[in-house]
Short mmCIF file of C-alpha atoms and ligand atoms in Angstrom, two decimals:
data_model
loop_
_atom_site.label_atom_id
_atom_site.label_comp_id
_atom_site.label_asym_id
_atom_site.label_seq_id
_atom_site.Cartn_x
_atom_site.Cartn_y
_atom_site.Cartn_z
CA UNK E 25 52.62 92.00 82.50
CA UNK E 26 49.98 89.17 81.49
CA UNK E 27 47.74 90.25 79.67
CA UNK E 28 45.03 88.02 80.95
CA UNK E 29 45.74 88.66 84.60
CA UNK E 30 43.31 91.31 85.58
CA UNK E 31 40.79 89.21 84.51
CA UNK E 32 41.06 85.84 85.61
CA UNK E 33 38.56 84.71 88.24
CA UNK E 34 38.92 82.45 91.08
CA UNK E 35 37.44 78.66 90.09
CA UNK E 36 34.53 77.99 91.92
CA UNK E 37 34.47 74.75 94.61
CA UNK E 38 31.46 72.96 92.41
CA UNK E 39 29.16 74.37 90.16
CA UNK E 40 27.88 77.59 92.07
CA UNK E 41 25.00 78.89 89.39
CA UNK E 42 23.77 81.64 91.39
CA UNK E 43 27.85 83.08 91.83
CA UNK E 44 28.17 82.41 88.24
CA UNK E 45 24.99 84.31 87.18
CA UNK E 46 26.12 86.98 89.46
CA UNK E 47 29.10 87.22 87.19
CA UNK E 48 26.66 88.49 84.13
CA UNK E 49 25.17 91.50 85.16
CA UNK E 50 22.91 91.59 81.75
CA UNK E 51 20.99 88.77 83.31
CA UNK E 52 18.99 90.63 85.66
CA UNK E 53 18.21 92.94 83.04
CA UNK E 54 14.18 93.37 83.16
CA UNK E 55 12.58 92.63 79.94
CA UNK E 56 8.97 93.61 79.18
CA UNK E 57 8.48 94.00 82.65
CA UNK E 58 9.81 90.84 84.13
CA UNK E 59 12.49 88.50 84.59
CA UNK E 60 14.50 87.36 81.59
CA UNK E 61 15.04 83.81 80.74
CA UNK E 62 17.73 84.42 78.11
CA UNK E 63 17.73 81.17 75.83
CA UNK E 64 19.30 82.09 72.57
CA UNK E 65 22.58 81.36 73.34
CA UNK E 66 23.60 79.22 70.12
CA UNK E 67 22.59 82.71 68.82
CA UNK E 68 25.54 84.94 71.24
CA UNK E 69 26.20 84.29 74.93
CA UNK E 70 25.99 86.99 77.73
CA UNK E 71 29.63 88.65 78.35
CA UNK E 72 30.88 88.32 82.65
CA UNK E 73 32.19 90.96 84.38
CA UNK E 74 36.12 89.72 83.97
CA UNK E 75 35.36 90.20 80.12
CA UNK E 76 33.98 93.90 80.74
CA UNK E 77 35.91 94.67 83.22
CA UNK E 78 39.45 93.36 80.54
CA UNK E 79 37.85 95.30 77.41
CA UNK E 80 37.27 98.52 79.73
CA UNK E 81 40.74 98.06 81.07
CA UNK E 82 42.33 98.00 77.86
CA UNK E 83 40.48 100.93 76.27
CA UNK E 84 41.16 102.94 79.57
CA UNK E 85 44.98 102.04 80.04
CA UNK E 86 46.05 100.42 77.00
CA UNK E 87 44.58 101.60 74.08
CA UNK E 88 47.22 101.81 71.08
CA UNK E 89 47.89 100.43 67.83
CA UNK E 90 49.89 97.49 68.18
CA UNK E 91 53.55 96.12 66.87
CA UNK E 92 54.67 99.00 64.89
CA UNK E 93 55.16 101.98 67.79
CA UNK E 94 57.84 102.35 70.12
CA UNK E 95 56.00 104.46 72.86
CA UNK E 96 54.98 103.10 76.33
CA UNK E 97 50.85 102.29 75.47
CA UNK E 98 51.60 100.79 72.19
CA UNK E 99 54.24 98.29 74.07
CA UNK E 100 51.46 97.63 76.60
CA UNK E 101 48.84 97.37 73.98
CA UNK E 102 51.24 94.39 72.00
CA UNK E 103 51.59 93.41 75.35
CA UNK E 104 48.31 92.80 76.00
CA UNK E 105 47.42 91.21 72.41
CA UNK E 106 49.88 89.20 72.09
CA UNK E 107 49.64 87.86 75.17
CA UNK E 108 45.78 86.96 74.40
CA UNK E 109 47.31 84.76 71.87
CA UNK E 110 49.23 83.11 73.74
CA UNK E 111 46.46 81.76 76.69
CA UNK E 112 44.27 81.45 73.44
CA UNK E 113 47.08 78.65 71.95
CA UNK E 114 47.50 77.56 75.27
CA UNK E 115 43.91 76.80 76.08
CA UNK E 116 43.56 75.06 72.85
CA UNK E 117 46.63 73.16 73.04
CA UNK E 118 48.22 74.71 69.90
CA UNK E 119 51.73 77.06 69.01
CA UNK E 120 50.91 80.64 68.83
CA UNK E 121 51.73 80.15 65.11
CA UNK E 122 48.55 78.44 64.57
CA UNK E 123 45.94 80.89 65.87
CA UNK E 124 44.92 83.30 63.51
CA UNK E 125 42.55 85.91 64.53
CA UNK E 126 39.73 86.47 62.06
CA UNK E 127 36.30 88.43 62.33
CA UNK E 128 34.79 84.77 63.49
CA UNK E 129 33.92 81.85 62.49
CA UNK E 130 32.27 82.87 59.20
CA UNK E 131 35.64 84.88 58.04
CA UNK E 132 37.93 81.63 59.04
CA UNK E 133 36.48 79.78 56.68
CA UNK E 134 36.19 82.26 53.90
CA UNK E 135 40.33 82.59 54.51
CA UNK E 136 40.58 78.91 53.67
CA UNK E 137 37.96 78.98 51.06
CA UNK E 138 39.96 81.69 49.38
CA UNK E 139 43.44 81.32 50.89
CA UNK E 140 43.68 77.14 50.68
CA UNK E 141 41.45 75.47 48.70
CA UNK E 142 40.63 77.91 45.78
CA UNK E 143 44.34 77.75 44.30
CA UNK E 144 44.10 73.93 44.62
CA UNK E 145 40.81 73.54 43.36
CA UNK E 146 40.06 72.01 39.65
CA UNK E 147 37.05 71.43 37.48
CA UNK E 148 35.22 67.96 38.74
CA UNK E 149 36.41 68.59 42.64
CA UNK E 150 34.18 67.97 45.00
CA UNK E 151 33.70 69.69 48.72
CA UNK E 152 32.12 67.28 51.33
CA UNK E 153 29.74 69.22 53.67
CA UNK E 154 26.31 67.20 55.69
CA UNK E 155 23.64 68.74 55.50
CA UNK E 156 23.25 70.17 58.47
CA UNK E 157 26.02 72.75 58.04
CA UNK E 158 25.28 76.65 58.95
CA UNK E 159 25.22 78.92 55.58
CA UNK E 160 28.33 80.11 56.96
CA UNK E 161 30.26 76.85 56.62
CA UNK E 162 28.47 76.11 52.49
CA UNK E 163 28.16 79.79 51.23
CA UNK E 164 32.46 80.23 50.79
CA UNK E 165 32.30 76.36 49.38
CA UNK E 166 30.09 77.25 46.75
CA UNK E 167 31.53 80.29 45.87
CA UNK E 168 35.19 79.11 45.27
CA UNK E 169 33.52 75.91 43.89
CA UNK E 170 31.88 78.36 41.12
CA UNK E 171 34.92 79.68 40.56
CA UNK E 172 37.16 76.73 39.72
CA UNK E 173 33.69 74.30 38.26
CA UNK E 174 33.83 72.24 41.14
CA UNK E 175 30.75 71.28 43.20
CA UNK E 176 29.49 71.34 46.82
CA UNK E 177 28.24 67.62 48.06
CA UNK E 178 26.04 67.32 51.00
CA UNK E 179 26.39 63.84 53.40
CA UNK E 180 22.83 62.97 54.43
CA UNK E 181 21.42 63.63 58.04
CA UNK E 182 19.00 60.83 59.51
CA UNK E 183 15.48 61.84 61.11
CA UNK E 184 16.87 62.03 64.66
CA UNK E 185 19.66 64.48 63.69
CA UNK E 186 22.67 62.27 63.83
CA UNK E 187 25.06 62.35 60.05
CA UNK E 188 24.56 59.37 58.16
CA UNK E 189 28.12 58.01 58.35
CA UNK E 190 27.66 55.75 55.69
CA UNK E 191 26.48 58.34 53.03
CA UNK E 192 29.33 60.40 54.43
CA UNK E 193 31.81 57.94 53.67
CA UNK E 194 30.34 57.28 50.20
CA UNK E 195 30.50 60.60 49.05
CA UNK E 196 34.18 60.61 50.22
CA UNK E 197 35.44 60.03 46.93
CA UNK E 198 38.82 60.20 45.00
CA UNK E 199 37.17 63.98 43.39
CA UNK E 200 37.00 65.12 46.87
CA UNK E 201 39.44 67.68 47.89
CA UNK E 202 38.66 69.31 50.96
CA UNK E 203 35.55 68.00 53.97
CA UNK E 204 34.06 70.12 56.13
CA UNK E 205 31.82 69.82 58.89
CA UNK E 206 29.98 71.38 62.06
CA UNK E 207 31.54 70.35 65.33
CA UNK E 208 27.82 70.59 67.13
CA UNK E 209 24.88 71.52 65.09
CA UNK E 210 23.88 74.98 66.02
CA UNK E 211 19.92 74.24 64.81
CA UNK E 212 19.65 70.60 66.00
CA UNK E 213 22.56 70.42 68.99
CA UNK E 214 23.83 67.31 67.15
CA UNK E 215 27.61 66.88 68.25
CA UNK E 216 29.61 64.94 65.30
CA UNK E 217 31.61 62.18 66.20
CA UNK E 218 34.61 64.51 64.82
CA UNK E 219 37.44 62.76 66.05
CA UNK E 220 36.38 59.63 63.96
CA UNK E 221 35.90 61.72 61.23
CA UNK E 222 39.20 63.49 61.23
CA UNK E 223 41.06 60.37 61.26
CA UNK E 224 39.07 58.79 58.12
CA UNK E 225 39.52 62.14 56.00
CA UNK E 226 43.03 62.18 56.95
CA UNK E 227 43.62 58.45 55.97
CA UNK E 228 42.66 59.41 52.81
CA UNK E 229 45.43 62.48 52.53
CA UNK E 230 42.56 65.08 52.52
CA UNK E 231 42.65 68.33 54.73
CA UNK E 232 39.34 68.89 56.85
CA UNK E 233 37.85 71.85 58.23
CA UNK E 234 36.07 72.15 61.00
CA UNK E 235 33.15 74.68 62.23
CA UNK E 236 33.11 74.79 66.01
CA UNK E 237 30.71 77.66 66.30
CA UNK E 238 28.67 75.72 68.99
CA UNK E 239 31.26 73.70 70.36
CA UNK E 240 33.76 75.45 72.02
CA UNK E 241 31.70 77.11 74.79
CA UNK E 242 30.37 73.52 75.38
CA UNK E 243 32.83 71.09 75.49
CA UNK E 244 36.36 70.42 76.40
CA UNK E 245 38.70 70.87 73.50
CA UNK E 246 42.42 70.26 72.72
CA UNK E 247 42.91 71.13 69.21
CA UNK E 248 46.57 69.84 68.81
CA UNK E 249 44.57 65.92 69.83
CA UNK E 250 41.87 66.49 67.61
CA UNK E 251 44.21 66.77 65.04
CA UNK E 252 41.87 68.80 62.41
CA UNK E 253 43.63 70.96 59.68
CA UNK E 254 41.28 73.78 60.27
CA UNK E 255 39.46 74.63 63.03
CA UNK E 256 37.22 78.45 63.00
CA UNK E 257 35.16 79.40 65.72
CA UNK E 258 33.59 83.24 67.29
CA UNK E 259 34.72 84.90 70.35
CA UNK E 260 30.78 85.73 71.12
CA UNK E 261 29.76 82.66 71.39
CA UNK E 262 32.04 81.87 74.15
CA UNK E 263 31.35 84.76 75.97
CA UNK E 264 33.33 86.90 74.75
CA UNK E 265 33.08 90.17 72.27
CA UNK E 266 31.59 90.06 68.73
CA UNK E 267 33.53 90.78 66.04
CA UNK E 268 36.59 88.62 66.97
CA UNK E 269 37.20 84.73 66.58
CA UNK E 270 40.15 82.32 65.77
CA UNK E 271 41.17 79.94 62.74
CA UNK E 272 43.31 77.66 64.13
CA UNK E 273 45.41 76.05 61.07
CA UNK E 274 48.13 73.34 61.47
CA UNK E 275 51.49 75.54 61.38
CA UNK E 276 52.48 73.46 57.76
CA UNK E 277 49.23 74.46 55.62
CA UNK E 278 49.45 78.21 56.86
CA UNK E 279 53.03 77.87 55.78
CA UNK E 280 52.11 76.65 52.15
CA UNK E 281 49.31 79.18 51.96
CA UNK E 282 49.19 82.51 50.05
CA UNK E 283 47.57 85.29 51.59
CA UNK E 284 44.36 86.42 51.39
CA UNK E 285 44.17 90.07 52.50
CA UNK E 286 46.54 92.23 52.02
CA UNK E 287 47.27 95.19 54.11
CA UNK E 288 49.46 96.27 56.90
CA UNK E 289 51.05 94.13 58.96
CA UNK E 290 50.70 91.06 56.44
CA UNK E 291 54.32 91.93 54.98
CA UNK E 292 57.94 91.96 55.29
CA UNK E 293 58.62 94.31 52.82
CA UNK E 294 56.74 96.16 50.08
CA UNK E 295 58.06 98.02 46.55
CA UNK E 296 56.31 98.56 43.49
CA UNK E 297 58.20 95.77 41.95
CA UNK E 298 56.59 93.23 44.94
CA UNK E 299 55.65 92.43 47.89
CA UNK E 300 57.04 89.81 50.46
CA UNK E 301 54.97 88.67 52.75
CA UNK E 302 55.65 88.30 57.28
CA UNK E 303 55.46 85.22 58.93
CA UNK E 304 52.80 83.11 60.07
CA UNK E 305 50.09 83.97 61.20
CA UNK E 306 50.77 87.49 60.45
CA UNK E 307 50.50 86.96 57.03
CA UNK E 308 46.91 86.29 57.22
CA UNK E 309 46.33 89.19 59.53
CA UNK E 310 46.15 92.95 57.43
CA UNK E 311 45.24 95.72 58.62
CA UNK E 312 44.89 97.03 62.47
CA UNK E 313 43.04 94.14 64.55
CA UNK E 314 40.36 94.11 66.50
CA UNK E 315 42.89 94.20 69.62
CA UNK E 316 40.55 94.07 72.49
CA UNK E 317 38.65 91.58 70.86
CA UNK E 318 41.93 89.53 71.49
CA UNK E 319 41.88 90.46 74.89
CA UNK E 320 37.99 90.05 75.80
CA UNK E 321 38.60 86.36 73.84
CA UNK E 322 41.66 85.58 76.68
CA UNK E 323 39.36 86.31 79.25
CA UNK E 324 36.71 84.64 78.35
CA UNK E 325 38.82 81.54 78.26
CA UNK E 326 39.80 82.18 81.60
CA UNK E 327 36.69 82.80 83.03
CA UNK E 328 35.21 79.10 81.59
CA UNK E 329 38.62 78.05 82.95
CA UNK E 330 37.73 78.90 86.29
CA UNK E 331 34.38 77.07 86.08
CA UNK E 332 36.03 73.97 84.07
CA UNK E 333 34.71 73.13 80.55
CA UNK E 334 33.85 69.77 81.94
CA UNK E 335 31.52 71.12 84.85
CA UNK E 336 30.06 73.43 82.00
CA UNK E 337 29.14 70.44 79.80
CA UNK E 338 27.55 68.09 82.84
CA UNK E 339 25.68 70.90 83.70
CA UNK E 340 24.74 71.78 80.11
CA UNK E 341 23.54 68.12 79.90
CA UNK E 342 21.56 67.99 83.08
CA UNK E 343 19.97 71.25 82.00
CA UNK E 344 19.24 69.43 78.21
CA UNK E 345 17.21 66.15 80.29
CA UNK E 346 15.18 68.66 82.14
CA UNK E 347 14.48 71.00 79.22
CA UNK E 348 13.55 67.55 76.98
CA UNK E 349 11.18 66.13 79.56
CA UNK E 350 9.51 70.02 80.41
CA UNK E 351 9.17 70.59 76.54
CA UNK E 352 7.43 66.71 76.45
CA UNK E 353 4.90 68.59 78.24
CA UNK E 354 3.29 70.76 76.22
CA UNK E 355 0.43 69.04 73.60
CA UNK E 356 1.38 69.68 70.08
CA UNK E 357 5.18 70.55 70.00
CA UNK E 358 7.36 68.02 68.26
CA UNK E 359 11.67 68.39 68.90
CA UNK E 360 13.24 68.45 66.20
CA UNK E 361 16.47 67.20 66.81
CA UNK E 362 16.90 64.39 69.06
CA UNK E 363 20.62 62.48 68.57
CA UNK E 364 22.19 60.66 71.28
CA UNK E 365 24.81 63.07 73.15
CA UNK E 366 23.43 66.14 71.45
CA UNK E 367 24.41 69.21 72.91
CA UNK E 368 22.25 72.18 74.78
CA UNK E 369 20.31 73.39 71.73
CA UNK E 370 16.64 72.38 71.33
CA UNK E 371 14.93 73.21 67.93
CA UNK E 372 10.94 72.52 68.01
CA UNK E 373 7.52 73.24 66.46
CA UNK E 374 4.29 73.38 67.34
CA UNK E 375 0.90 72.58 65.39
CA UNK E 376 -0.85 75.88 67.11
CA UNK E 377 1.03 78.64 65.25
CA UNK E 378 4.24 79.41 63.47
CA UNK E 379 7.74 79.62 65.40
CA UNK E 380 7.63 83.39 64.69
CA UNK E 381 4.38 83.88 66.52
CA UNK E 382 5.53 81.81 69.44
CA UNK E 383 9.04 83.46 69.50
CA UNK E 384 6.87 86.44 69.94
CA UNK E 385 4.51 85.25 72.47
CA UNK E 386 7.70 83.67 74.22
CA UNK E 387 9.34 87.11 74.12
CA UNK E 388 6.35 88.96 75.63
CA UNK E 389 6.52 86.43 78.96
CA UNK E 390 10.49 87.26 79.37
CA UNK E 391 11.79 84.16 77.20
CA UNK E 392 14.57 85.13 74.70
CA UNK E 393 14.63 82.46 71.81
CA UNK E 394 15.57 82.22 68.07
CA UNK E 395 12.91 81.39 65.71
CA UNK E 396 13.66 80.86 61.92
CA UNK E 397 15.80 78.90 59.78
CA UNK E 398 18.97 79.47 62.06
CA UNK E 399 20.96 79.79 58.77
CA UNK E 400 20.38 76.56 57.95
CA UNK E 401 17.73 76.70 55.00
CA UNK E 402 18.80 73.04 53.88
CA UNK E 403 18.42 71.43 57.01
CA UNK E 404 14.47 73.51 57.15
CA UNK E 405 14.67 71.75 53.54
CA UNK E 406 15.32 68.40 55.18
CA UNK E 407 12.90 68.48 58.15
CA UNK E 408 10.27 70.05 56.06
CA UNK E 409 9.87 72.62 58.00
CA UNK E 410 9.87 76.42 56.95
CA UNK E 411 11.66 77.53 60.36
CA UNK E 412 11.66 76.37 64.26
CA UNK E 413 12.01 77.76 67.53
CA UNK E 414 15.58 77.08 69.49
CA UNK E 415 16.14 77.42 73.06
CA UNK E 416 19.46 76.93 73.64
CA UNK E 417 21.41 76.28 76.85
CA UNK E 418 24.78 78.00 78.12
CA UNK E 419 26.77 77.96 81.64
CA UNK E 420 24.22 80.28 83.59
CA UNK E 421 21.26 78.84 82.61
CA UNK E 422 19.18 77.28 85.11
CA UNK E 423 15.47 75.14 86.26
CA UNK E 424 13.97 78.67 86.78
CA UNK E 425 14.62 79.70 83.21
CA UNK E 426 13.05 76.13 81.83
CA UNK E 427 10.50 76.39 84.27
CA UNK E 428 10.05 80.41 82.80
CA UNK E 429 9.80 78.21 79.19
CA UNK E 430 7.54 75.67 80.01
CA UNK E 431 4.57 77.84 81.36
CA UNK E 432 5.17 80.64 78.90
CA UNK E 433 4.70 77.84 76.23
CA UNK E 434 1.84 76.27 77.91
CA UNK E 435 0.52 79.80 77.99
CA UNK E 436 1.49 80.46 74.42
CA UNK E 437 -0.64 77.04 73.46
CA UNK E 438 -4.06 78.40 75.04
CA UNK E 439 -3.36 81.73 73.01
CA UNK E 440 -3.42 80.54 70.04
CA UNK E 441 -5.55 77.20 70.62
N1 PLP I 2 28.80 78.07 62.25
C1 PLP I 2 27.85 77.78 63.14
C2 PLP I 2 27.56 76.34 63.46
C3 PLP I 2 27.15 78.80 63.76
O1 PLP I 2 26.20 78.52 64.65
C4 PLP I 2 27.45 80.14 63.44
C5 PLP I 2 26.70 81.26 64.02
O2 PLP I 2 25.55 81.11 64.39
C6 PLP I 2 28.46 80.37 62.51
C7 PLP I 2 29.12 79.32 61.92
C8 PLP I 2 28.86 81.75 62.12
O3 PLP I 2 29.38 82.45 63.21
P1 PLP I 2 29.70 84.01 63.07
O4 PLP I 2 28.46 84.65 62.54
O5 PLP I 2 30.04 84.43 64.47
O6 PLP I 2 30.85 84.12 62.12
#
């Protein structure tokens, strides 16, 4: 049996937004009273009934430990996982092979932090980041790069948000030996013009990572095109459960890895004397896995399959010109964040309080936002700006929850005027 069957959902004719929120029951969820406008979704994303309905499925008539057993539940729980991996490789465009499941996007990183580049790193090396990178994508960097006396070097962002391509390529140097970079910035919604930047890493023989935290719930993606070395993203931030995401590594650099855990499942055989290890990409897999996170992942896909990534990005974008021109209205807030093509993620301040106090007053009117650095102190650094508010966009968003914005933040603005 597929494992993705039971929860694949019929595509929509066009985009049907009251059908689709329909699909997330957690959106009619009162909050403080009244309707929520839930716009911290660069934060997590709201989970549709097909994912619920595959996790509870799985712990109700699946639930087992998987590859090792030979009894019925533990065939239909390998079943089940295995087959996530597959619609997860095919969605992407990628061999099973290739898709390792991690903890997210922040553990698919450290894996090639520790697993890749650490072994091949020397005193002098240089990582290329931007500045605009999440912790979670400079943290692991500077950690190996402490190890081995390398150093972390930051590409330049310019005042609208968009990399400065030309520092970029400057500080692509012959002491570089490994660039990474965000796919879409989760604090400004800047989306890198990656495939450009793949191809000029790559001319110069160097392997490049890529964070796609924020992209792949936002734009189509084929990962074998793309052509990136590394590619990490979360599960819950494509709608389906936290705790689970993918690294997707071209088959020939998992091959040359070492591991990085170790554990069950990670070997072929084990003795005192040594260890040998399985094959790819078990070998970067120990322990038990988070098996229904495999599962919820696979129907996520198909769920955003049904809709059509490109339908979810025009929408996205109509929703991003609407939200732009409401948030013009309101005296006193300046976007921060404004490159050409950006994605659904608006980042602002406002000269009547700070973004925690109008997170707050947001929240008591029904409006679920971030406010704070977003993990992205350097970028605050950058912008001069201790912390902002984001609103950011996702599939089932809609005018009545910009409209719910713009008066609670035109209410918000007398408060504390
Ligand atoms: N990278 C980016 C751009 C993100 O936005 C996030 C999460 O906000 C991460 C990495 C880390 O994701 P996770 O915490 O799911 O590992």
């Amino acid at each position: 049996m597929n494992a993705t069957q039971p929860s694949r959902s019929p595509a929509p004719a066009s985009y049907e937004l009251a059908r689709i929120r329909a699909d997330f029951p957690i959106l009619a969820e009162p909050v403080r009273g009244g309707r929520l406008a839930y716009l911290d979704n660069a934060a997590t994303t709201q989970k549709p009934e097909s994912v619920l309905r595959a996790l509870d499925d799985y712990y109700r008539h699946r639930n087992s430990n998987v590859h090792r057993a030979v009894h019925d539940l533990a065939e239909r729980a390998t079943i089940a996982y295995e087959g996530a991996r597959d619609r997860i490789a095919a969605f992407f465009g990628v061999a099973r092979e290739e898709i390792v499941f991690t903890r997210g996007a922040t553990e698919g990183i450290n894996l090639v932090a520790y697993a890749f580049l650490l072994p091949r790193l020397k005193p002098g090396d240089e990582i290329l980041l931007t500045e605009l990178e999440h912790h979670s994508n400079i943290v692991p960097w500077q950690l190996v790069a402490a190890r081995a006396g390398a150093r972390v070097v930051a590409a330049r962002i310019e005042d609208d948000g968009r990399l400065d391509l030309e520092d970029w390529r400057a500080k692509l140097t012959p002491r570089t030996r490994l660039v990474a970079f965000a796919h879409v910035s989760n604090t400004l919604g800047t989306v890198n013009p990656v495939v450009a930047m793949v191809r000029e890493v790559q001319a110069r023989g160097l392997p490049v990572l890529i964070d796609g935290a924020q992209a792949v719930a936002h734009l189509p993606l084929d990962l074998r095109a793309l052509g990136a070395d590394f590619y990490a993203f979360s599960a819950h931030k494509l709608y389906g459960p936290t705790g689970f995401g993918v690294l997707y590594a071209k088959r020939e650099r998992l091959e040359a890895m070492e591991p990085w855990h170790g554990g069950g499942d990670m070997i072929r055989s084990v003795s005192f004397e040594g260890s040998t290890w399985n094959e790819v990409p078990y070998k970067f897999e120990a322990g038990t896995p988070h098996i229904a996170g495999a599962i919820g992942l696979a129907a996520a896909l198909d769920y955003v399959a049904g809709i059509g990534l490109e339908n979810i990005e025009a929408h996205e974008h109509r929703l991003l010109e609407e939200a732009t021109a409401r948030l013009a209205s309101v005296p006193g807030l300046r976007l921060i964040g404004t490159a050409p093509g950006k994605a659904g993620i608006l980042s602002f301040v406002m000269d009547c309080a700070h973004p925690q106090d109008i997170g707050a007053a947001l929240d008591q009117q029904g409006v679920a936002v971030r406010t704070g650095h977003h993990c992205t102190m350097p970028l605050m650094q950058r912008f001069g700006v201790p912390a902002t508010v984001r609103a950011s966009l996702a599939l089932y968003n809609g005018s009545d929850d910009l409209e719910q914005l713009e008066r609670a933040l035109h209410k918000t603005r007398r408060l504390f005027a």
